[in-house]
Structure formats: C-alpha cells, structure tokens
C-alpha cells in the first residue's frame, strides 16, 4: 500500500508539472500569435492607406508628411503594446523618432496608463483628417475597412494582454507547490 500511495502521489505530481508546462507553452504561443496578428492587420490597414494616397502633384508634400507621421505613430503604437504586455516600462521597445509630434504629447503618452488607446486614437484621427483634406483619396468602404482592421488589431492586443495579466490558476499552482515540497521533505 505504501508503494501504491507513492505511485499515486508521483503520478499526480507529474500530471501537475506537465499540465503547468503545457499550459504555459500554450499561453506563450497564443500570446505571440495574437500580437503578430494585431501587427499584421495594422500593417494591412496602413498599406491600404498608403496605396490610396493622392497622386496629385500639389498634394505630394502633404502625402509625404502623412506617410511619415503614420509610420511613426504606428511604431509608437507597437512600442506601447509591447511595453504594456511585457510589463517592462523602459526603452527595450524603441520606436522610430517621433519628429512631427510635439514634446508635450510624447510626454503625455509616455506617462499615461492608456498608452495604447491614445496612440491608436492619434492614428485614427490622423486618418480622418487626411481623408477630409483629400490627402487620402479612398472610397468610404475601404476607409471603413481600415478602421475595422485597426479595431481587430486592438481586440487581439487586449486578448494578448489578458494572457499576461491573468495568472496560472491558484489551485493548480498550490497543489504543485505542496506536492513538490512534500517530495523535497522525503
């Protein structure tokens, strides 16, 4: 009976360790997939915007300025996402220089708890302003699709962030810890 009890105990401990490892691995890949999907749909939205920029010679400087600012804002957005998901609030996740954005705005987004929302809102407002100014000559259904892409990307980021915030279930962690300590005490 002692060997049966020991066998059962080691089976449960093994199950808990494997379960934890499998769940961690699964969550890791799900998080990577969600972030990569968000970046891919945002790239698709941005490439649609660039493709529909005005080809009028008198608008060329405005088009260049729009593309320049759009690329920097998207770089800022991805940096904010990576910092929020990782929990690291430092310069590991850099971005393109933010020329064209005033320093007060940069400080504001850096200090904000809602960096992602602010950066995404800046991108969306830029798109609306440039569509109104005919810098982007895009049909409304395509423009609507761009905003849908931004929305889908944001939902993916929220799902990825949830993986980094919600911990491993407490009961499983405690059971594994207790079983590991029991083996260590034998």
PDB file of N, CA, C and O in Angstrom, residues 76-154:
ATOM      1  N   UNK A  76       5.140  53.932 -32.629  1.00  0.00           N
ATOM      2  CA  UNK A  76       4.839  54.253 -31.232  1.00  0.00           C
ATOM      3  C   UNK A  76       3.780  53.303 -30.679  1.00  0.00           C
ATOM      4  O   UNK A  76       3.897  52.806 -29.557  1.00  0.00           O
ATOM      5  N   UNK A  77       2.761  53.014 -31.471  1.00  0.00           N
ATOM      6  CA  UNK A  77       1.686  52.125 -31.045  1.00  0.00           C
ATOM      7  C   UNK A  77       2.225  50.732 -30.720  1.00  0.00           C
ATOM      8  O   UNK A  77       1.928  50.166 -29.660  1.00  0.00           O
ATOM      9  N   UNK A  78       3.041  50.179 -31.587  1.00  0.00           N
ATOM     10  CA  UNK A  78       3.599  48.843 -31.346  1.00  0.00           C
ATOM     11  C   UNK A  78       4.518  48.849 -30.125  1.00  0.00           C
ATOM     12  O   UNK A  78       4.500  47.925 -29.315  1.00  0.00           O
ATOM     13  N   UNK A  79       5.290  49.897 -29.954  1.00  0.00           N
ATOM     14  CA  UNK A  79       6.142  50.012 -28.769  1.00  0.00           C
ATOM     15  C   UNK A  79       5.298  50.039 -27.499  1.00  0.00           C
ATOM     16  O   UNK A  79       5.623  49.366 -26.512  1.00  0.00           O
ATOM     17  N   UNK A  80       4.221  50.804 -27.513  1.00  0.00           N
ATOM     18  CA  UNK A  80       3.326  50.865 -26.342  1.00  0.00           C
ATOM     19  C   UNK A  80       2.717  49.507 -26.047  1.00  0.00           C
ATOM     20  O   UNK A  80       2.603  49.099 -24.884  1.00  0.00           O
ATOM     21  N   UNK A  81       2.347  48.794 -27.081  1.00  0.00           N
ATOM     22  CA  UNK A  81       1.767  47.458 -26.908  1.00  0.00           C
ATOM     23  C   UNK A  81       2.774  46.523 -26.251  1.00  0.00           C
ATOM     24  O   UNK A  81       2.458  45.831 -25.279  1.00  0.00           O
ATOM     25  N   UNK A  82       3.978  46.501 -26.769  1.00  0.00           N
ATOM     26  CA  UNK A  82       4.982  45.586 -26.238  1.00  0.00           C
ATOM     27  C   UNK A  82       5.332  45.934 -24.794  1.00  0.00           C
ATOM     28  O   UNK A  82       5.527  45.051 -23.967  1.00  0.00           O
ATOM     29  N   UNK A  83       5.382  47.212 -24.473  1.00  0.00           N
ATOM     30  CA  UNK A  83       5.668  47.605 -23.088  1.00  0.00           C
ATOM     31  C   UNK A  83       4.526  47.224 -22.160  1.00  0.00           C
ATOM     32  O   UNK A  83       4.750  46.755 -21.048  1.00  0.00           O
ATOM     33  N   UNK A  84       3.293  47.428 -22.597  1.00  0.00           N
ATOM     34  CA  UNK A  84       2.149  47.088 -21.740  1.00  0.00           C
ATOM     35  C   UNK A  84       2.031  45.588 -21.525  1.00  0.00           C
ATOM     36  O   UNK A  84       1.769  45.133 -20.414  1.00  0.00           O
ATOM     37  N   UNK A  85       2.219  44.814 -22.568  1.00  0.00           N
ATOM     38  CA  UNK A  85       2.079  43.359 -22.450  1.00  0.00           C
ATOM     39  C   UNK A  85       3.208  42.773 -21.609  1.00  0.00           C
ATOM     40  O   UNK A  85       2.984  41.918 -20.762  1.00  0.00           O
ATOM     41  N   UNK A  86       4.418  43.245 -21.840  1.00  0.00           N
ATOM     42  CA  UNK A  86       5.564  42.679 -21.126  1.00  0.00           C
ATOM     43  C   UNK A  86       5.660  43.172 -19.685  1.00  0.00           C
ATOM     44  O   UNK A  86       6.287  42.523 -18.854  1.00  0.00           O
ATOM     45  N   UNK A  87       5.071  44.318 -19.407  1.00  0.00           N
ATOM     46  CA  UNK A  87       5.192  44.890 -18.070  1.00  0.00           C
ATOM     47  C   UNK A  87       6.515  45.610 -17.867  1.00  0.00           C
ATOM     48  O   UNK A  87       6.820  46.059 -16.766  1.00  0.00           O
ATOM     49  N   UNK A  88       7.308  45.721 -18.917  1.00  0.00           N
ATOM     50  CA  UNK A  88       8.591  46.420 -18.835  1.00  0.00           C
ATOM     51  C   UNK A  88       8.405  47.844 -19.331  1.00  0.00           C
ATOM     52  O   UNK A  88       8.033  48.060 -20.469  1.00  0.00           O
ATOM     53  N   UNK A  89       8.650  48.793 -18.477  1.00  0.00           N
ATOM     54  CA  UNK A  89       8.441  50.189 -18.843  1.00  0.00           C
ATOM     55  C   UNK A  89       9.788  50.871 -19.035  1.00  0.00           C
ATOM     56  O   UNK A  89      10.164  51.754 -18.286  1.00  0.00           O
ATOM     57  N   UNK A  90      10.506  50.425 -20.040  1.00  0.00           N
ATOM     58  CA  UNK A  90      11.804  51.030 -20.315  1.00  0.00           C
ATOM     59  C   UNK A  90      11.990  51.149 -21.822  1.00  0.00           C
ATOM     60  O   UNK A  90      11.057  50.992 -22.593  1.00  0.00           O
ATOM     61  N   UNK A  91      13.196  51.378 -22.226  1.00  0.00           N
ATOM     62  CA  UNK A  91      13.486  51.644 -23.629  1.00  0.00           C
ATOM     63  C   UNK A  91      13.786  50.401 -24.453  1.00  0.00           C
ATOM     64  O   UNK A  91      14.293  50.512 -25.561  1.00  0.00           O
ATOM     65  N   UNK A  92      13.499  49.209 -23.936  1.00  0.00           N
ATOM     66  CA  UNK A  92      13.779  47.992 -24.705  1.00  0.00           C
ATOM     67  C   UNK A  92      12.960  47.938 -25.985  1.00  0.00           C
ATOM     68  O   UNK A  92      13.359  47.327 -26.958  1.00  0.00           O
ATOM     69  N   UNK A  93      11.791  48.530 -25.950  1.00  0.00           N
ATOM     70  CA  UNK A  93      10.905  48.516 -27.097  1.00  0.00           C
ATOM     71  C   UNK A  93      10.872  49.912 -27.697  1.00  0.00           C
ATOM     72  O   UNK A  93       9.951  50.678 -27.478  1.00  0.00           O
ATOM     73  N   UNK A  94      11.890  50.217 -28.441  1.00  0.00           N
ATOM     74  CA  UNK A  94      12.019  51.542 -29.025  1.00  0.00           C
ATOM     75  C   UNK A  94      11.046  51.770 -30.167  1.00  0.00           C
ATOM     76  O   UNK A  94      10.288  50.893 -30.552  1.00  0.00           O
ATOM     77  N   UNK A  95      11.085  52.952 -30.687  1.00  0.00           N
ATOM     78  CA  UNK A  95      10.241  53.319 -31.815  1.00  0.00           C
ATOM     79  C   UNK A  95      11.023  54.275 -32.690  1.00  0.00           C
ATOM     80  O   UNK A  95      12.073  54.790 -32.303  1.00  0.00           O
ATOM     81  N   UNK A  96      10.482  54.504 -33.880  1.00  0.00           N
ATOM     82  CA  UNK A  96      11.109  55.466 -34.778  1.00  0.00           C
ATOM     83  C   UNK A  96      11.098  56.835 -34.113  1.00  0.00           C
ATOM     84  O   UNK A  96      10.280  57.092 -33.229  1.00  0.00           O
ATOM     85  N   UNK A  97      11.985  57.701 -34.550  1.00  0.00           N
ATOM     86  CA  UNK A  97      11.972  59.035 -33.954  1.00  0.00           C
ATOM     87  C   UNK A  97      10.578  59.642 -34.142  1.00  0.00           C
ATOM     88  O   UNK A  97       9.886  59.340 -35.095  1.00  0.00           O
ATOM     89  N   UNK A  98      10.192  60.455 -33.209  1.00  0.00           N
ATOM     90  CA  UNK A  98       8.830  60.992 -33.221  1.00  0.00           C
ATOM     91  C   UNK A  98       8.790  62.428 -33.727  1.00  0.00           C
ATOM     92  O   UNK A  98       8.003  63.250 -33.259  1.00  0.00           O
ATOM     93  N   UNK A  99       9.626  62.684 -34.703  1.00  0.00           N
ATOM     94  CA  UNK A  99       9.630  64.006 -35.325  1.00  0.00           C
ATOM     95  C   UNK A  99       8.238  64.260 -35.901  1.00  0.00           C
ATOM     96  O   UNK A  99       7.617  63.397 -36.495  1.00  0.00           O
ATOM     97  N   UNK A 100       7.751  65.459 -35.665  1.00  0.00           N
ATOM     98  CA  UNK A 100       6.418  65.792 -36.142  1.00  0.00           C
ATOM     99  C   UNK A 100       5.368  65.716 -35.049  1.00  0.00           C
ATOM    100  O   UNK A 100       4.218  66.081 -35.259  1.00  0.00           O
ATOM    101  N   UNK A 101       5.755  65.206 -33.882  1.00  0.00           N
ATOM    102  CA  UNK A 101       4.845  65.147 -32.740  1.00  0.00           C
ATOM    103  C   UNK A 101       5.457  66.025 -31.653  1.00  0.00           C
ATOM    104  O   UNK A 101       6.635  65.872 -31.321  1.00  0.00           O
ATOM    105  N   UNK A 102       4.655  66.923 -31.103  1.00  0.00           N
ATOM    106  CA  UNK A 102       5.209  67.847 -30.110  1.00  0.00           C
ATOM    107  C   UNK A 102       5.605  67.107 -28.828  1.00  0.00           C
ATOM    108  O   UNK A 102       5.047  66.069 -28.489  1.00  0.00           O
ATOM    109  N   UNK A 103       6.574  67.647 -28.120  1.00  0.00           N
ATOM    110  CA  UNK A 103       7.136  67.005 -26.929  1.00  0.00           C
ATOM    111  C   UNK A 103       6.123  66.812 -25.811  1.00  0.00           C
ATOM    112  O   UNK A 103       6.168  65.815 -25.087  1.00  0.00           O
ATOM    113  N   UNK A 104       5.192  67.750 -25.654  1.00  0.00           N
ATOM    114  CA  UNK A 104       4.172  67.609 -24.611  1.00  0.00           C
ATOM    115  C   UNK A 104       3.302  66.383 -24.864  1.00  0.00           C
ATOM    116  O   UNK A 104       2.941  65.661 -23.933  1.00  0.00           O
ATOM    117  N   UNK A 105       2.972  66.150 -26.123  1.00  0.00           N
ATOM    118  CA  UNK A 105       2.162  64.978 -26.470  1.00  0.00           C
ATOM    119  C   UNK A 105       2.928  63.690 -26.221  1.00  0.00           C
ATOM    120  O   UNK A 105       2.368  62.709 -25.724  1.00  0.00           O
ATOM    121  N   UNK A 106       4.203  63.676 -26.541  1.00  0.00           N
ATOM    122  CA  UNK A 106       5.032  62.491 -26.305  1.00  0.00           C
ATOM    123  C   UNK A 106       5.121  62.206 -24.809  1.00  0.00           C
ATOM    124  O   UNK A 106       4.964  61.059 -24.380  1.00  0.00           O
ATOM    125  N   UNK A 107       5.350  63.248 -24.017  1.00  0.00           N
ATOM    126  CA  UNK A 107       5.394  63.067 -22.554  1.00  0.00           C
ATOM    127  C   UNK A 107       4.064  62.547 -22.030  1.00  0.00           C
ATOM    128  O   UNK A 107       4.030  61.692 -21.150  1.00  0.00           O
ATOM    129  N   UNK A 108       2.980  63.088 -22.553  1.00  0.00           N
ATOM    130  CA  UNK A 108       1.650  62.671 -22.112  1.00  0.00           C
ATOM    131  C   UNK A 108       1.422  61.178 -22.367  1.00  0.00           C
ATOM    132  O   UNK A 108       0.978  60.451 -21.479  1.00  0.00           O
ATOM    133  N   UNK A 109       1.753  60.723 -23.553  1.00  0.00           N
ATOM    134  CA  UNK A 109       1.528  59.305 -23.865  1.00  0.00           C
ATOM    135  C   UNK A 109       2.475  58.414 -23.066  1.00  0.00           C
ATOM    136  O   UNK A 109       2.102  57.322 -22.646  1.00  0.00           O
ATOM    137  N   UNK A 110       3.677  58.861 -22.818  1.00  0.00           N
ATOM    138  CA  UNK A 110       4.645  58.074 -22.056  1.00  0.00           C
ATOM    139  C   UNK A 110       4.211  57.887 -20.604  1.00  0.00           C
ATOM    140  O   UNK A 110       4.452  56.850 -20.011  1.00  0.00           O
ATOM    141  N   UNK A 111       3.565  58.888 -20.034  1.00  0.00           N
ATOM    142  CA  UNK A 111       3.159  58.831 -18.629  1.00  0.00           C
ATOM    143  C   UNK A 111       1.776  58.207 -18.437  1.00  0.00           C
ATOM    144  O   UNK A 111       1.404  57.894 -17.318  1.00  0.00           O
ATOM    145  N   UNK A 112       1.048  58.055 -19.501  1.00  0.00           N
ATOM    146  CA  UNK A 112      -0.338  57.599 -19.393  1.00  0.00           C
ATOM    147  C   UNK A 112      -0.432  56.096 -19.144  1.00  0.00           C
ATOM    148  O   UNK A 112       0.404  55.314 -19.601  1.00  0.00           O
ATOM    149  N   UNK A 113      -1.467  55.712 -18.436  1.00  0.00           N
ATOM    150  CA  UNK A 113      -1.749  54.288 -18.230  1.00  0.00           C
ATOM    151  C   UNK A 113      -2.482  53.704 -19.439  1.00  0.00           C
ATOM    152  O   UNK A 113      -2.607  52.497 -19.563  1.00  0.00           O
ATOM    153  N   UNK A 114      -2.938  54.568 -20.335  1.00  0.00           N
ATOM    154  CA  UNK A 114      -3.684  54.136 -21.527  1.00  0.00           C
ATOM    155  C   UNK A 114      -2.908  54.453 -22.799  1.00  0.00           C
ATOM    156  O   UNK A 114      -3.467  54.967 -23.769  1.00  0.00           O
ATOM    157  N   UNK A 115      -1.633  54.141 -22.796  1.00  0.00           N
ATOM    158  CA  UNK A 115      -0.774  54.467 -23.947  1.00  0.00           C
ATOM    159  C   UNK A 115      -1.306  53.913 -25.258  1.00  0.00           C
ATOM    160  O   UNK A 115      -1.288  54.589 -26.281  1.00  0.00           O
ATOM    161  N   UNK A 116      -1.749  52.662 -25.223  1.00  0.00           N
ATOM    162  CA  UNK A 116      -2.220  52.015 -26.452  1.00  0.00           C
ATOM    163  C   UNK A 116      -3.427  52.763 -27.004  1.00  0.00           C
ATOM    164  O   UNK A 116      -3.494  53.055 -28.201  1.00  0.00           O
ATOM    165  N   UNK A 117      -4.371  53.065 -26.138  1.00  0.00           N
ATOM    166  CA  UNK A 117      -5.583  53.755 -26.583  1.00  0.00           C
ATOM    167  C   UNK A 117      -5.263  55.126 -27.170  1.00  0.00           C
ATOM    168  O   UNK A 117      -5.845  55.527 -28.181  1.00  0.00           O
ATOM    169  N   UNK A 118      -4.358  55.840 -26.535  1.00  0.00           N
ATOM    170  CA  UNK A 118      -4.002  57.181 -27.008  1.00  0.00           C
ATOM    171  C   UNK A 118      -3.325  57.098 -28.376  1.00  0.00           C
ATOM    172  O   UNK A 118      -3.692  57.826 -29.306  1.00  0.00           O
ATOM    173  N   UNK A 119      -2.344  56.212 -28.509  1.00  0.00           N
ATOM    174  CA  UNK A 119      -1.629  56.097 -29.786  1.00  0.00           C
ATOM    175  C   UNK A 119      -2.574  55.661 -30.907  1.00  0.00           C
ATOM    176  O   UNK A 119      -2.516  56.203 -32.019  1.00  0.00           O
ATOM    177  N   UNK A 120      -3.450  54.725 -30.623  1.00  0.00           N
ATOM    178  CA  UNK A 120      -4.410  54.277 -31.643  1.00  0.00           C
ATOM    179  C   UNK A 120      -5.374  55.407 -32.006  1.00  0.00           C
ATOM    180  O   UNK A 120      -5.697  55.602 -33.183  1.00  0.00           O
ATOM    181  N   UNK A 121      -5.806  56.173 -31.029  1.00  0.00           N
ATOM    182  CA  UNK A 121      -6.691  57.310 -31.301  1.00  0.00           C
ATOM    183  C   UNK A 121      -5.995  58.350 -32.159  1.00  0.00           C
ATOM    184  O   UNK A 121      -6.603  58.927 -33.059  1.00  0.00           O
ATOM    185  N   UNK A 122      -4.702  58.593 -31.917  1.00  0.00           N
ATOM    186  CA  UNK A 122      -3.953  59.534 -32.746  1.00  0.00           C
ATOM    187  C   UNK A 122      -3.913  59.063 -34.202  1.00  0.00           C
ATOM    188  O   UNK A 122      -4.051  59.860 -35.118  1.00  0.00           O
ATOM    189  N   UNK A 123      -3.691  57.767 -34.391  1.00  0.00           N
ATOM    190  CA  UNK A 123      -3.660  57.217 -35.752  1.00  0.00           C
ATOM    191  C   UNK A 123      -5.017  57.413 -36.422  1.00  0.00           C
ATOM    192  O   UNK A 123      -5.098  57.868 -37.578  1.00  0.00           O
ATOM    193  N   UNK A 124      -6.078  57.090 -35.719  1.00  0.00           N
ATOM    194  CA  UNK A 124      -7.410  57.197 -36.311  1.00  0.00           C
ATOM    195  C   UNK A 124      -7.770  58.646 -36.639  1.00  0.00           C
ATOM    196  O   UNK A 124      -8.344  58.930 -37.693  1.00  0.00           O
ATOM    197  N   UNK A 125      -7.424  59.568 -35.758  1.00  0.00           N
ATOM    198  CA  UNK A 125      -7.698  60.987 -36.032  1.00  0.00           C
ATOM    199  C   UNK A 125      -6.883  61.487 -37.225  1.00  0.00           C
ATOM    200  O   UNK A 125      -7.389  62.261 -38.033  1.00  0.00           O
ATOM    201  N   UNK A 126      -5.641  61.034 -37.320  1.00  0.00           N
ATOM    202  CA  UNK A 126      -4.816  61.412 -38.471  1.00  0.00           C
ATOM    203  C   UNK A 126      -5.464  60.950 -39.769  1.00  0.00           C
ATOM    204  O   UNK A 126      -5.536  61.701 -40.744  1.00  0.00           O
ATOM    205  N   UNK A 127      -5.952  59.723 -39.779  1.00  0.00           N
ATOM    206  CA  UNK A 127      -6.576  59.174 -40.978  1.00  0.00           C
ATOM    207  C   UNK A 127      -7.820  59.983 -41.355  1.00  0.00           C
ATOM    208  O   UNK A 127      -8.017  60.344 -42.525  1.00  0.00           O
ATOM    209  N   UNK A 128      -8.659  60.291 -40.385  1.00  0.00           N
ATOM    210  CA  UNK A 128      -9.872  61.066 -40.658  1.00  0.00           C
ATOM    211  C   UNK A 128      -9.523  62.456 -41.193  1.00  0.00           C
ATOM    212  O   UNK A 128     -10.103  62.926 -42.183  1.00  0.00           O
ATOM    213  N   UNK A 129      -8.551  63.119 -40.568  1.00  0.00           N
ATOM    214  CA  UNK A 129      -8.158  64.459 -41.018  1.00  0.00           C
ATOM    215  C   UNK A 129      -7.630  64.430 -42.445  1.00  0.00           C
ATOM    216  O   UNK A 129      -7.978  65.285 -43.266  1.00  0.00           O
ATOM    217  N   UNK A 130      -6.805  63.447 -42.748  1.00  0.00           N
ATOM    218  CA  UNK A 130      -6.206  63.393 -44.087  1.00  0.00           C
ATOM    219  C   UNK A 130      -7.211  62.927 -45.139  1.00  0.00           C
ATOM    220  O   UNK A 130      -7.108  63.320 -46.304  1.00  0.00           O
ATOM    221  N   UNK A 131      -8.189  62.148 -44.750  1.00  0.00           N
ATOM    222  CA  UNK A 131      -9.249  61.780 -45.693  1.00  0.00           C
ATOM    223  C   UNK A 131     -10.104  63.009 -46.001  1.00  0.00           C
ATOM    224  O   UNK A 131     -10.483  63.253 -47.159  1.00  0.00           O
ATOM    225  N   UNK A 132     -10.401  63.800 -44.972  1.00  0.00           N
ATOM    226  CA  UNK A 132     -11.186  65.026 -45.147  1.00  0.00           C
ATOM    227  C   UNK A 132     -10.427  66.030 -46.031  1.00  0.00           C
ATOM    228  O   UNK A 132     -11.021  66.702 -46.870  1.00  0.00           O
ATOM    229  N   UNK A 133      -9.087  66.099 -45.860  1.00  0.00           N
ATOM    230  CA  UNK A 133      -8.268  67.024 -46.649  1.00  0.00           C
ATOM    231  C   UNK A 133      -7.909  66.461 -48.022  1.00  0.00           C
ATOM    232  O   UNK A 133      -7.140  67.088 -48.765  1.00  0.00           O
ATOM    233  N   UNK A 134      -8.420  65.285 -48.339  1.00  0.00           N
ATOM    234  CA  UNK A 134      -8.193  64.588 -49.613  1.00  0.00           C
ATOM    235  C   UNK A 134      -6.726  64.252 -49.855  1.00  0.00           C
ATOM    236  O   UNK A 134      -6.281  64.142 -50.989  1.00  0.00           O
ATOM    237  N   UNK A 135      -5.985  64.087 -48.783  1.00  0.00           N
ATOM    238  CA  UNK A 135      -4.619  63.569 -48.900  1.00  0.00           C
ATOM    239  C   UNK A 135      -4.703  62.070 -49.175  1.00  0.00           C
ATOM    240  O   UNK A 135      -3.905  61.507 -49.912  1.00  0.00           O
ATOM    241  N   UNK A 136      -5.717  61.458 -48.572  1.00  0.00           N
ATOM    242  CA  UNK A 136      -6.032  60.057 -48.858  1.00  0.00           C
ATOM    243  C   UNK A 136      -7.297  60.079 -49.701  1.00  0.00           C
ATOM    244  O   UNK A 136      -8.329  60.570 -49.262  1.00  0.00           O
ATOM    245  N   UNK A 137      -7.201  59.565 -50.895  1.00  0.00           N
ATOM    246  CA  UNK A 137      -8.341  59.534 -51.790  1.00  0.00           C
ATOM    247  C   UNK A 137      -8.891  58.102 -51.789  1.00  0.00           C
ATOM    248  O   UNK A 137      -8.665  57.332 -52.707  1.00  0.00           O
ATOM    249  N   UNK A 138      -9.584  57.781 -50.725  1.00  0.00           N
ATOM    250  CA  UNK A 138     -10.016  56.402 -50.513  1.00  0.00           C
ATOM    251  C   UNK A 138     -11.539  56.346 -50.477  1.00  0.00           C
ATOM    252  O   UNK A 138     -12.179  57.187 -49.830  1.00  0.00           O
ATOM    253  N   UNK A 139     -12.121  55.365 -51.165  1.00  0.00           N
ATOM    254  CA  UNK A 139     -13.579  55.213 -51.101  1.00  0.00           C
ATOM    255  C   UNK A 139     -14.010  54.843 -49.676  1.00  0.00           C
ATOM    256  O   UNK A 139     -13.280  54.144 -48.960  1.00  0.00           O
ATOM    257  N   UNK A 140     -15.195  55.326 -49.265  1.00  0.00           N
ATOM    258  CA  UNK A 140     -15.661  55.056 -47.893  1.00  0.00           C
ATOM    259  C   UNK A 140     -15.641  53.583 -47.469  1.00  0.00           C
ATOM    260  O   UNK A 140     -15.249  53.298 -46.338  1.00  0.00           O
ATOM    261  N   UNK A 141     -16.008  52.631 -48.338  1.00  0.00           N
ATOM    262  CA  UNK A 141     -15.944  51.238 -47.865  1.00  0.00           C
ATOM    263  C   UNK A 141     -14.519  50.778 -47.522  1.00  0.00           C
ATOM    264  O   UNK A 141     -14.319  50.019 -46.578  1.00  0.00           O
ATOM    265  N   UNK A 142     -13.537  51.275 -48.274  1.00  0.00           N
ATOM    266  CA  UNK A 142     -12.145  50.920 -47.993  1.00  0.00           C
ATOM    267  C   UNK A 142     -11.696  51.586 -46.691  1.00  0.00           C
ATOM    268  O   UNK A 142     -11.041  50.966 -45.855  1.00  0.00           O
ATOM    269  N   UNK A 143     -12.070  52.845 -46.508  1.00  0.00           N
ATOM    270  CA  UNK A 143     -11.710  53.545 -45.282  1.00  0.00           C
ATOM    271  C   UNK A 143     -12.357  52.864 -44.076  1.00  0.00           C
ATOM    272  O   UNK A 143     -11.726  52.696 -43.035  1.00  0.00           O
ATOM    273  N   UNK A 144     -13.593  52.435 -44.251  1.00  0.00           N
ATOM    274  CA  UNK A 144     -14.267  51.697 -43.187  1.00  0.00           C
ATOM    275  C   UNK A 144     -13.521  50.400 -42.880  1.00  0.00           C
ATOM    276  O   UNK A 144     -13.374  50.010 -41.721  1.00  0.00           O
ATOM    277  N   UNK A 145     -13.026  49.756 -43.912  1.00  0.00           N
ATOM    278  CA  UNK A 145     -12.262  48.514 -43.725  1.00  0.00           C
ATOM    279  C   UNK A 145     -10.969  48.775 -42.958  1.00  0.00           C
ATOM    280  O   UNK A 145     -10.557  47.968 -42.121  1.00  0.00           O
ATOM    281  N   UNK A 146     -10.327  49.898 -43.215  1.00  0.00           N
ATOM    282  CA  UNK A 146      -9.100  50.255 -42.490  1.00  0.00           C
ATOM    283  C   UNK A 146      -9.399  50.388 -40.994  1.00  0.00           C
ATOM    284  O   UNK A 146      -8.666  49.859 -40.150  1.00  0.00           O
ATOM    285  N   UNK A 147     -10.492  51.068 -40.673  1.00  0.00           N
ATOM    286  CA  UNK A 147     -10.854  51.207 -39.266  1.00  0.00           C
ATOM    287  C   UNK A 147     -11.239  49.864 -38.649  1.00  0.00           C
ATOM    288  O   UNK A 147     -10.979  49.613 -37.473  1.00  0.00           O
ATOM    289  N   UNK A 148     -11.825  49.003 -39.463  1.00  0.00           N
ATOM    290  CA  UNK A 148     -12.146  47.654 -38.979  1.00  0.00           C
ATOM    291  C   UNK A 148     -10.857  46.891 -38.681  1.00  0.00           C
ATOM    292  O   UNK A 148     -10.763  46.173 -37.682  1.00  0.00           O
ATOM    293  N   UNK A 149      -9.850  47.060 -39.529  1.00  0.00           N
ATOM    294  CA  UNK A 149      -8.546  46.421 -39.292  1.00  0.00           C
ATOM    295  C   UNK A 149      -7.933  46.931 -37.986  1.00  0.00           C
ATOM    296  O   UNK A 149      -7.403  46.152 -37.198  1.00  0.00           O
ATOM    297  N   UNK A 150      -8.003  48.238 -37.762  1.00  0.00           N
ATOM    298  CA  UNK A 150      -7.484  48.793 -36.516  1.00  0.00           C
ATOM    299  C   UNK A 150      -8.227  48.207 -35.312  1.00  0.00           C
ATOM    300  O   UNK A 150      -7.626  47.893 -34.287  1.00  0.00           O
ATOM    301  N   UNK A 151      -9.535  48.053 -35.457  1.00  0.00           N
ATOM    302  CA  UNK A 151     -10.350  47.501 -34.375  1.00  0.00           C
ATOM    303  C   UNK A 151     -10.000  46.046 -34.095  1.00  0.00           C
ATOM    304  O   UNK A 151      -9.849  45.634 -32.940  1.00  0.00           O
ATOM    305  N   UNK A 152      -9.856  45.253 -35.140  1.00  0.00           N
ATOM    306  CA  UNK A 152      -9.493  43.835 -34.976  1.00  0.00           C
ATOM    307  C   UNK A 152      -8.125  43.729 -34.300  1.00  0.00           C
ATOM    308  O   UNK A 152      -7.930  42.919 -33.390  1.00  0.00           O
ATOM    309  N   UNK A 153      -7.184  44.547 -34.723  1.00  0.00           N
ATOM    310  CA  UNK A 153      -5.862  44.542 -34.098  1.00  0.00           C
ATOM    311  C   UNK A 153      -5.929  44.890 -32.625  1.00  0.00           C
ATOM    312  O   UNK A 153      -5.267  44.274 -31.794  1.00  0.00           O
ATOM    313  N   UNK A 154      -6.758  45.865 -32.282  1.00  0.00           N
ATOM    314  CA  UNK A 154      -6.887  46.261 -30.887  1.00  0.00           C
ATOM    315  C   UNK A 154      -7.468  45.127 -30.044  1.00  0.00           C
ATOM    316  O   UNK A 154      -6.997  44.869 -28.929  1.00  0.00           O
TER     317      UNK A 154
END
